[in-house]
Coordinates of C-alpha atoms and ligand atoms in Angstrom, one line a residue:
M1 CA 0.0 -0.1 0.1
T2 CA 2.8 2.5 0.7
R3 CA 4.3 4.8 -1.9
P4 CA 8.0 5.1 -2.9
P5 CA 8.9 8.5 -0.8
E6 CA 11.2 11.2 -2.4
G7 CA 14.0 10.1 -1.1
M8 CA 13.9 6.3 -2.2
R9 CA 13.3 7.5 -5.6
R10 CA 16.3 9.6 -5.9
A11 CA 18.2 6.6 -4.3
M12 CA 16.9 4.7 -7.3
Y13 CA 17.3 7.6 -9.3
E14 CA 21.0 7.5 -8.4
A15 CA 22.0 3.5 -8.0
E16 CA 24.9 2.3 -9.7
V17 CA 24.0 -0.3 -11.8
G18 CA 24.9 -3.4 -14.0
D19 CA 23.9 -7.0 -15.1
D20 CA 22.5 -9.1 -12.3
V21 CA 22.4 -12.2 -14.4
F22 CA 25.9 -11.9 -14.3
G23 CA 26.7 -10.9 -10.6
E24 CA 27.6 -7.4 -11.4
D25 CA 25.0 -5.2 -10.3
P26 CA 27.0 -3.4 -7.6
T27 CA 24.0 -1.8 -5.9
V28 CA 22.2 -5.6 -6.0
N29 CA 25.4 -7.1 -4.3
R30 CA 25.2 -4.7 -1.5
L31 CA 22.1 -5.3 -0.6
Q32 CA 22.1 -8.9 -0.9
E33 CA 25.6 -8.8 1.9
T34 CA 23.8 -6.0 3.7
V35 CA 20.8 -8.5 4.6
A36 CA 23.0 -11.1 4.8
S37 CA 24.8 -9.1 7.5
L38 CA 21.8 -8.6 9.1
L39 CA 20.4 -12.0 9.8
G40 CA 23.8 -13.6 10.1
K41 CA 23.9 -16.0 7.4
E42 CA 26.6 -16.3 4.7
A43 CA 24.7 -15.4 1.4
A44 CA 21.7 -14.0 0.3
L45 CA 19.7 -13.6 -3.3
F46 CA 17.7 -10.5 -4.4
V47 CA 14.3 -12.0 -5.7
P48 CA 10.8 -10.0 -6.9
S49 CA 8.6 -11.4 -4.3
G50 CA 7.9 -12.9 -0.6
M51 CA 6.3 -15.7 -3.0
M52 CA 9.5 -16.3 -5.1
G53 CA 11.6 -16.4 -1.6
N54 CA 9.4 -19.2 -0.1
Q55 CA 9.3 -21.3 -3.1
L56 CA 13.0 -20.9 -3.5
G57 CA 13.2 -21.9 0.1
L58 CA 11.1 -25.5 -0.6
K59 CA 12.8 -26.2 -3.5
V60 CA 16.2 -26.0 -2.2
H61 CA 15.3 -28.5 0.4
T62 CA 13.0 -30.9 -1.4
Q63 CA 12.9 -33.8 -3.8
P64 CA 9.2 -34.0 -5.7
G65 CA 7.2 -36.1 -3.3
D66 CA 8.8 -34.9 -0.3
E67 CA 6.6 -33.5 2.8
V68 CA 6.6 -29.8 4.2
I69 CA 5.3 -29.3 7.8
V70 CA 3.0 -26.0 7.8
E71 CA 0.7 -24.8 9.8
R72 CA -2.8 -24.0 8.5
T73 CA -3.1 -20.3 8.2
C74 CA 0.2 -20.1 6.8
H75 CA 0.7 -17.8 3.3
I76 CA 2.4 -20.9 1.7
F77 CA -0.1 -22.6 2.1
N78 CA -3.4 -20.1 1.8
Y79 CA -1.8 -17.5 -0.5
E80 CA 0.8 -19.0 -3.1
S81 CA -1.2 -20.4 -5.8
G82 CA -0.6 -23.7 -5.3
A83 CA 3.5 -23.5 -6.0
P84 CA 4.6 -25.8 -3.5
G85 CA 3.1 -28.4 -5.4
L86 CA 3.7 -27.3 -8.9
L87 CA 7.2 -25.9 -8.3
A88 CA 8.7 -28.3 -5.8
G89 CA 6.0 -31.2 -6.1
V90 CA 6.1 -31.5 -2.5
V91 CA 3.2 -32.3 -0.2
L92 CA 2.0 -30.0 2.6
H93 CA 1.4 -31.5 6.0
V94 CA -0.8 -29.2 7.2
L95 CA -1.3 -28.6 11.4
D96 CA -3.8 -26.6 13.3
G97 CA -2.0 -24.2 15.4
E98 CA -3.6 -22.2 18.1
R99 CA -3.3 -18.2 16.7
G100 CA -0.9 -19.6 14.0
L101 CA 1.3 -21.2 16.8
L102 CA 2.7 -24.8 16.7
T103 CA 3.7 -27.0 19.7
P104 CA 6.8 -29.5 19.7
Q105 CA 4.4 -32.1 20.7
Q106 CA 2.4 -31.5 17.2
V107 CA 5.8 -31.4 15.1
R108 CA 7.1 -34.5 16.2
G109 CA 3.5 -36.3 15.9
A110 CA 3.3 -35.4 12.1
I111 CA 7.1 -36.2 11.5
R112 CA 6.9 -39.6 9.1
H113 CA 8.6 -42.3 10.4
G114 CA 10.7 -43.2 7.3
Y115 CA 8.4 -46.3 5.7
Y116 CA 8.2 -46.9 2.0
W117 CA 4.4 -45.6 1.6
E118 CA 5.2 -42.9 3.4
S119 CA 6.3 -39.3 1.7
P120 CA 9.5 -38.6 3.6
S121 CA 8.9 -35.8 6.4
R122 CA 11.7 -33.3 5.0
L123 CA 11.1 -29.6 6.1
L124 CA 9.4 -27.7 8.4
C125 CA 8.2 -24.1 7.4
L126 CA 7.1 -21.5 10.5
E127 CA 6.2 -17.6 9.3
N128 CA 7.0 -14.9 11.7
T129 CA 5.1 -12.5 12.3
L130 CA 1.9 -14.7 11.6
N131 CA 0.2 -12.5 8.9
K132 CA -3.2 -14.3 9.1
A133 CA -3.3 -14.9 12.6
G134 CA -3.2 -11.1 12.7
G135 CA 0.4 -10.2 13.2
V136 CA 1.2 -12.5 16.1
I137 CA 5.0 -12.8 16.8
Y138 CA 6.4 -16.1 16.7
P139 CA 8.0 -16.3 20.4
L140 CA 11.2 -17.3 20.5
E141 CA 11.4 -19.9 22.8
R142 CA 8.3 -21.2 21.0
T143 CA 10.7 -21.3 17.7
L144 CA 13.9 -23.0 19.0
S145 CA 11.8 -25.8 20.8
L146 CA 10.4 -26.6 17.2
A147 CA 13.6 -26.3 15.7
E148 CA 15.2 -28.9 18.0
V149 CA 12.7 -31.6 17.2
A150 CA 12.7 -30.6 13.2
R151 CA 16.7 -31.4 14.0
E152 CA 16.4 -34.4 16.0
H153 CA 14.4 -36.2 12.8
G154 CA 16.8 -34.3 10.1
L155 CA 14.4 -31.7 9.0
G156 CA 15.7 -28.5 7.5
L157 CA 14.0 -25.2 8.4
H158 CA 13.1 -22.7 6.7
L159 CA 11.0 -19.4 7.7
D160 CA 8.5 -16.9 6.1
G161 CA 10.0 -13.8 7.5
A162 CA 7.7 -11.6 5.1
R163 CA 7.4 -9.0 8.6
L164 CA 10.8 -10.6 10.3
W165 CA 11.2 -7.1 11.0
N166 CA 8.1 -6.0 12.3
A167 CA 8.5 -8.8 15.1
S168 CA 12.4 -7.3 15.9
A169 CA 10.6 -3.9 16.4
A170 CA 8.1 -5.0 18.7
T171 CA 10.4 -7.1 20.8
G172 CA 14.2 -5.5 20.3
I173 CA 15.1 -9.2 19.8
S174 CA 17.6 -9.0 16.6
E175 CA 16.3 -10.6 13.4
A176 CA 19.5 -12.7 13.6
T177 CA 18.6 -14.0 17.0
Y178 CA 15.2 -15.1 15.6
V179 CA 16.5 -17.1 12.5
T180 CA 19.3 -18.2 14.2
P181 CA 17.9 -22.1 13.6
F182 CA 17.1 -21.6 10.3
D183 CA 18.5 -22.8 7.4
T184 CA 16.8 -20.1 4.8
V185 CA 14.8 -17.3 5.5
S186 CA 12.6 -15.1 3.2
V187 CA 12.3 -11.3 4.2
C188 CA 10.4 -8.7 2.2
L189 CA 11.5 -5.1 1.5
S190 CA 8.1 -4.5 0.3
K191 CA 5.1 -4.3 2.9
G192 CA 5.8 -2.4 6.0
L193 CA 9.5 -1.4 4.9
G194 CA 7.8 0.2 2.0
A195 CA 10.1 -0.5 -1.1
P196 CA 8.0 -0.9 -4.3
I197 CA 9.2 -4.4 -4.9
G198 CA 11.6 -7.3 -3.6
S199 CA 12.4 -9.8 -1.1
V200 CA 15.6 -11.6 -0.2
L201 CA 16.2 -15.3 0.6
A202 CA 19.2 -15.5 2.9
G203 CA 20.9 -19.2 3.9
S204 CA 24.1 -20.9 3.6
Q205 CA 26.3 -20.6 0.7
A206 CA 25.5 -24.1 -0.8
L207 CA 21.8 -23.2 -0.4
I208 CA 21.9 -19.8 -1.6
S209 CA 23.8 -21.1 -4.7
Q210 CA 21.1 -23.6 -5.6
A211 CA 18.3 -20.8 -5.3
H212 CA 20.4 -18.9 -7.8
R213 CA 20.1 -21.5 -10.3
Y214 CA 16.2 -22.1 -9.5
R215 CA 15.8 -17.9 -9.5
K216 CA 16.9 -18.2 -12.9
L217 CA 14.6 -21.6 -14.2
Y218 CA 11.5 -19.9 -12.3
G219 CA 12.1 -16.8 -14.6
G220 CA 13.4 -14.4 -11.8
G221 CA 17.2 -13.6 -13.4
M222 CA 17.0 -9.8 -13.5
R223 CA 19.3 -7.4 -15.1
Q224 CA 20.0 -3.8 -14.2
V225 CA 17.9 -4.1 -11.0
G226 CA 19.9 -2.0 -8.8
I227 CA 17.4 0.6 -9.0
L228 CA 15.2 -2.1 -7.0
A229 CA 17.7 -3.0 -4.7
A230 CA 18.7 0.6 -3.8
A231 CA 15.2 1.0 -2.9
G232 CA 15.6 -1.8 -0.5
L233 CA 18.4 -0.6 1.2
Y234 CA 17.1 3.0 1.5
A235 CA 14.1 1.1 3.1
L236 CA 16.3 -1.1 5.4
E237 CA 18.1 2.2 6.6
N238 CA 15.3 4.6 6.6
H239 CA 12.3 2.8 6.9
R240 CA 13.1 -0.1 9.4
P241 CA 14.1 2.1 12.4
H242 CA 10.5 3.7 12.4
L243 CA 8.4 0.3 12.1
A244 CA 7.5 0.5 15.8
E245 CA 5.3 3.3 14.8
D246 CA 3.3 1.3 12.8
H247 CA 2.7 -0.8 16.0
R248 CA 1.3 2.2 17.9
K249 CA -0.8 2.9 15.3
A250 CA -2.4 -0.6 15.0
R251 CA -2.9 -0.3 19.3
R252 CA -4.9 2.6 18.9
L253 CA -7.1 1.4 16.5
A254 CA -7.4 -1.5 17.8
E255 CA -8.3 0.2 21.2
G256 CA -10.8 2.2 19.5
I257 CA -12.5 -0.3 18.0
A258 CA -12.9 -1.9 21.0
E259 CA -15.2 0.6 22.4
L260 CA -17.6 -0.3 19.7
S261 CA -19.9 -2.6 20.9
A262 CA -20.5 -3.6 16.9
F263 CA -17.0 -5.3 17.1
R264 CA -15.0 -7.6 18.7
I265 CA -11.7 -7.4 19.4
D266 CA -9.2 -8.1 22.5
P267 CA -6.8 -5.2 21.7
T268 CA -3.8 -6.6 23.9
Q269 CA -3.9 -9.5 20.6
T270 CA -2.4 -6.5 18.5
E271 CA 1.1 -7.1 18.6
T272 CA 2.6 -5.6 15.6
N273 CA 0.6 -3.7 12.6
I274 CA -1.9 -6.0 11.8
V275 CA -5.5 -5.2 13.6
M276 CA -7.8 -8.1 13.0
F277 CA -11.9 -7.8 14.6
D278 CA -14.8 -9.8 14.1
V279 CA -18.3 -8.2 13.1
V280 CA -21.7 -10.0 12.8
E281 CA -21.7 -13.2 10.9
G282 CA -21.8 -12.4 7.1
E283 CA -21.5 -8.8 7.5
A284 CA -17.4 -8.2 6.8
I285 CA -18.0 -7.3 3.0
P286 CA -20.7 -5.0 3.5
L287 CA -19.4 -3.3 6.2
L288 CA -16.3 -2.8 4.1
E289 CA -17.9 -1.2 1.2
T290 CA -19.4 1.2 3.3
L291 CA -15.9 2.0 4.9
H292 CA -14.1 2.3 1.4
Q293 CA -16.8 5.0 0.3
E294 CA -15.6 7.0 3.3
G295 CA -12.0 6.5 2.1
V296 CA -11.1 4.0 5.0
A297 CA -9.4 0.8 3.3
M298 CA -9.5 -2.7 4.9
V299 CA -9.7 -6.1 3.9
P300 CA -11.9 -9.4 4.4
F301 CA -10.6 -12.4 6.0
G302 CA -13.7 -14.4 6.2
P303 CA -16.8 -13.8 6.3
S304 CA -16.9 -12.0 9.6
T305 CA -13.5 -11.2 10.2
I306 CA -11.6 -7.9 9.1
R307 CA -8.0 -7.0 8.9
A308 CA -6.9 -3.5 8.8
T309 CA -3.1 -2.9 8.5
T310 CA -1.1 0.2 9.5
H311 CA 2.3 1.6 7.6
R312 CA 4.4 4.7 6.9
D313 CA 1.5 6.3 4.6
V314 CA -0.8 6.2 7.5
S315 CA -0.7 8.8 10.3
M316 CA -2.1 8.7 13.6
D317 CA -4.4 11.5 12.7
D318 CA -5.8 9.2 10.1
I319 CA -6.4 6.5 12.3
D320 CA -8.4 9.0 14.6
R321 CA -10.5 9.8 11.8
A322 CA -10.9 5.9 10.8
L323 CA -11.9 5.6 14.3
G324 CA -14.2 8.6 13.6
I325 CA -16.1 7.2 10.9
L326 CA -16.3 3.9 12.7
K327 CA -18.0 5.4 15.5
R328 CA -20.4 7.5 13.3
L329 CA -21.2 4.6 11.1
F330 CA -21.1 1.7 13.4
S331 CA -21.8 2.9 16.9
A332 CA -25.4 2.6 17.0
S333 CA -25.1 -1.1 15.2
I334 CA -26.4 -4.1 16.9
N335 CA -24.1 -5.3 19.9
I336 CA -22.2 -8.4 18.4
S337 CA -22.1 -10.3 21.6
H338 CA -26.1 -10.3 21.2
S339 CA -25.8 -11.9 17.9
K340 CA -24.5 -15.0 16.6
A341 CA -21.2 -14.0 15.1
Ligands
PLP401 C1 3.6 -14.0 5.5 C2 3.8 -13.5 3.7 N1 4.7 -14.4 3.1 C3 4.8 -14.1 1.8 C4 4.0 -12.9 1.3 C5 4.2 -12.9 -0.3 O1 4.9 -11.7 -0.2 P1 4.7 -11.3 -2.0 O2 3.4 -10.3 -1.6 O3 5.9 -10.5 -2.3 O4 5.0 -12.7 -3.2 C6 3.5 -12.3 2.0 C7 2.6 -11.2 1.4 O5 1.5 -10.9 1.8 C8 3.0 -12.3 3.4 O6 2.0 -12.1 4.0

């Protein structure tokens, strides 16, 4: 949703470029080195999207027919167009977490035993923060205990860290600490960071070399894309330090929504930049249409669930304006606790 600001556009304009298919774009190389170092990994690869980062992560860890353990609400299962089956040829073994979080017992129970009639368990994928669960932060302790189970059974670990920056901004735990147990990590430069495009996959030199080959095979080899990498570098330097402001705006929105009886929300569950709340069953779409006419953009996350996201182009005043509109339109509405929602 963000628009590149003037400083970012200038950085793009001034970027030094070369042919990245030959590894000769100095700005892309600088971005890859910067992200690898931020994440404490040996190497990194610039890719067009978070989805490509994830799909390369799956591909370099698996063989067709392997099984990948994921949680039901994750992006890889819900919003990646069936790519795990098509591109890596893997089976997703889907577990139901609580607010998107898995337990070590669940993962241990899902790992196959090696019988030849089973698909081999090869990889565990986690997401931090959890998008569909409402920007929930994967607690570090839980991540470490899940990683231990995965390791005991020889599984690889991939993190969909599209919003990992937000987890770090909220907790003060560094990105590198969060991703220590993971073999591969995909992070996004778009979304809250505000670049117009781009994600980065990081990991060991060996895994990133494999990913490099598959990025080309998937049609993701790019040429003078230093102009895009420059936007990512600018976002890391200038926008990343301010992500906590998005979290404060989200909390203010959640607390305001909690005051209206037409909605159900526990504002203490708004941990980062995503606000999830419930309306009366079936009312999400009509309500969003009304809000859209008033200039408030949110998205449906189910027949009775709405997701709002704060970002750097939405100010605290905008949040207050949105709350004013919600109050005007819905304070006289049915009390959700008296409905069947
Ligand atoms: C958790 C998560 N992972 C991956 C992606 C994919 O990113 P992209 O839209 O850049 O492909 C998204 C996009 O919203 C996301 O929320």
